[in-house]
Coordinates of C-alpha atoms in Angstrom, one line a residue:
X1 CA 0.0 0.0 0.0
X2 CA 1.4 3.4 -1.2
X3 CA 2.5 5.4 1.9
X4 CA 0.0 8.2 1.1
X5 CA -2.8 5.9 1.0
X6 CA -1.8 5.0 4.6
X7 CA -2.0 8.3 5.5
X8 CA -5.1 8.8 4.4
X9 CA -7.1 5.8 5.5
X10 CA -5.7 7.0 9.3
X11 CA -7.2 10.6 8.2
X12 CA -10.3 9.1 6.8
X13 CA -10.9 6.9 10.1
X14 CA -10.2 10.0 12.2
X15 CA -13.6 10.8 14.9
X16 CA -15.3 13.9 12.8
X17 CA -15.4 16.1 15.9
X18 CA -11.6 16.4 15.6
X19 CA -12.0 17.9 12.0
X20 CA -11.7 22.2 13.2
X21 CA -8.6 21.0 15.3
X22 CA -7.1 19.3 12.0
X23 CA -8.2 21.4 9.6
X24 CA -6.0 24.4 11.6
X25 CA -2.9 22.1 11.7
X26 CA -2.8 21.7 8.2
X27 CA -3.3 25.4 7.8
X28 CA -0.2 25.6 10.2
X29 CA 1.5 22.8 8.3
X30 CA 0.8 24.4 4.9
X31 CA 3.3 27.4 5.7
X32 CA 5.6 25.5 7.7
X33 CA 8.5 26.0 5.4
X34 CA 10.3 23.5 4.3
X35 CA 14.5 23.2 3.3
X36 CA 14.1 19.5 1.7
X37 CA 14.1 19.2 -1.9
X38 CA 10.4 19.3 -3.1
X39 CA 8.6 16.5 -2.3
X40 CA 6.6 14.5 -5.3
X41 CA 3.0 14.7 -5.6
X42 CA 1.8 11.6 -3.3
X43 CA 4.5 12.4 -0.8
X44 CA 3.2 15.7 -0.4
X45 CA -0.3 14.7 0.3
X46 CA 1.3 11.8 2.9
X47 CA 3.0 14.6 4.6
X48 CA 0.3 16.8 4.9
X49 CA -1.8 13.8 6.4
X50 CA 1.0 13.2 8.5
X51 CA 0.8 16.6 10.1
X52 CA -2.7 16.4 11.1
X53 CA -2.2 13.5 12.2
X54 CA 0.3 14.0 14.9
X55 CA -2.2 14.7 17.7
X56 CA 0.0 15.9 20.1
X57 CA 2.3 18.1 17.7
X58 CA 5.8 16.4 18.6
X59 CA 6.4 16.0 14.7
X60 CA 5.9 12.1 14.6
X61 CA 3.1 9.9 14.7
X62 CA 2.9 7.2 17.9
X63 CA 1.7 3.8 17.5
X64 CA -0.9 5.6 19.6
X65 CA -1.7 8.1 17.7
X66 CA -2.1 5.5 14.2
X67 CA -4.5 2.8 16.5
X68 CA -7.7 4.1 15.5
X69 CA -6.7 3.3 11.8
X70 CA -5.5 0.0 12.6
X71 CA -8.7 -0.4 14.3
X72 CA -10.0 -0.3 10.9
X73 CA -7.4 -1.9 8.2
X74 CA -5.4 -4.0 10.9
X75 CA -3.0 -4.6 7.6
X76 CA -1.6 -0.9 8.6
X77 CA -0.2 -1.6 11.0
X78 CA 2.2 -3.7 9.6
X79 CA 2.8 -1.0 7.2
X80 CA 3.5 1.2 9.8
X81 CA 5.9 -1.6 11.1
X82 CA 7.9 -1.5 7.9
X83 CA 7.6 2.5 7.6
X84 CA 9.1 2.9 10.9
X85 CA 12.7 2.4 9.8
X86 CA 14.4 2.5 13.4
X87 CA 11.6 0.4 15.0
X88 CA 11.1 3.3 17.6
X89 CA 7.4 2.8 17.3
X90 CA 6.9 6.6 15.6
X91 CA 6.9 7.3 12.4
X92 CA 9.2 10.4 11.5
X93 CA 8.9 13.0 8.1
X94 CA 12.0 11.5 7.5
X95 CA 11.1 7.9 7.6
X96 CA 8.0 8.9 5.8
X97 CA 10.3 10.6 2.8
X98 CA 12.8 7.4 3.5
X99 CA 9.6 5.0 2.5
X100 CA 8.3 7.6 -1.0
X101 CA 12.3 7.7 -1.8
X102 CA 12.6 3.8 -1.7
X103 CA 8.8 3.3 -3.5
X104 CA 9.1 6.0 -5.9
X105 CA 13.0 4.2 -7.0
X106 CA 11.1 0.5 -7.0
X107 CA 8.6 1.9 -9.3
X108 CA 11.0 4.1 -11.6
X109 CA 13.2 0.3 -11.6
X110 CA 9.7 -1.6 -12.6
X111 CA 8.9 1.4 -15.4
X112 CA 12.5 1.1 -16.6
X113 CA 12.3 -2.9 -17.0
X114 CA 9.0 -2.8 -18.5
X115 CA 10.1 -0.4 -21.7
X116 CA 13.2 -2.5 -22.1
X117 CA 11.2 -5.7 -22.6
X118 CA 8.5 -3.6 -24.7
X119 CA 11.4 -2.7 -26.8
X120 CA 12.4 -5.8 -27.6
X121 CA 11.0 -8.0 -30.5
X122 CA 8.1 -10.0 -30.2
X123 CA 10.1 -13.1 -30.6
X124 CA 13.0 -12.1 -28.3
X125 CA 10.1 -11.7 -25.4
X126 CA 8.6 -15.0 -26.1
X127 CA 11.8 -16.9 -25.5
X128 CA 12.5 -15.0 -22.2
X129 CA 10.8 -17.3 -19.7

């Protein structure tokens, strides 16, 4: 599961009555400026998540803090097992960028492997098992 879709099934399974409180975070997180390289569409939106998110502002998420979603897909938590690169049991902006660096290389691998065997003949294809 991509890391922004994570994100946003935690945000999605969020209690409604926290929505004014998380709507002015990512207000605050919207202007928060930033000296990274710019981040790539779906990491964006995963970071922006991830600020609401963080309840109690300490710029990571807590196992805590991501239950209610595992609550709901228990499958994230193992993502957020794998996310959580130094197994401190938070997940970081940096492990977050660590994960979209690491997906967004796979899939750039997978793209480049699949127009190198579209390239090849038809025959040459067929004989690769």
């Amino acid at each position: 599961m991509n890391t922004s879709r994570w994100f946003l099934s935690l945000m999605l399974a969020l209690p409604l009555g926290s929505a004014p409180a998380l709507a002015q975070k990512a207000a605050a997180a919207a202007t928060t400026p930033s000296t990274a390289k710019a981040p790539g569409k779906g990491e964006a939106q995963a970071l922006k998540i991830f600020r609401m998110l963080d309840a109690d502002g300490d710029g990571r998420i807590s196992r805590q803090e991501a239950q209610v979603g595992f609550r709901l897909k228990p499958s994230l938590a193992e993502d957020f097992r794998q996310a959580d690169l130094n197994g401190d049991g938070y997940l970081t902006e940096q492990e977050i960028r660590g994960v979209a660096e690491r997906r967004r290389a796979e899939r750039q691998e997978r793209r480049r492997q699949e127009q190198a065997l579209a390239a090849r003949p038809a025959n040459a294809r067929a004989a690769k098992p």
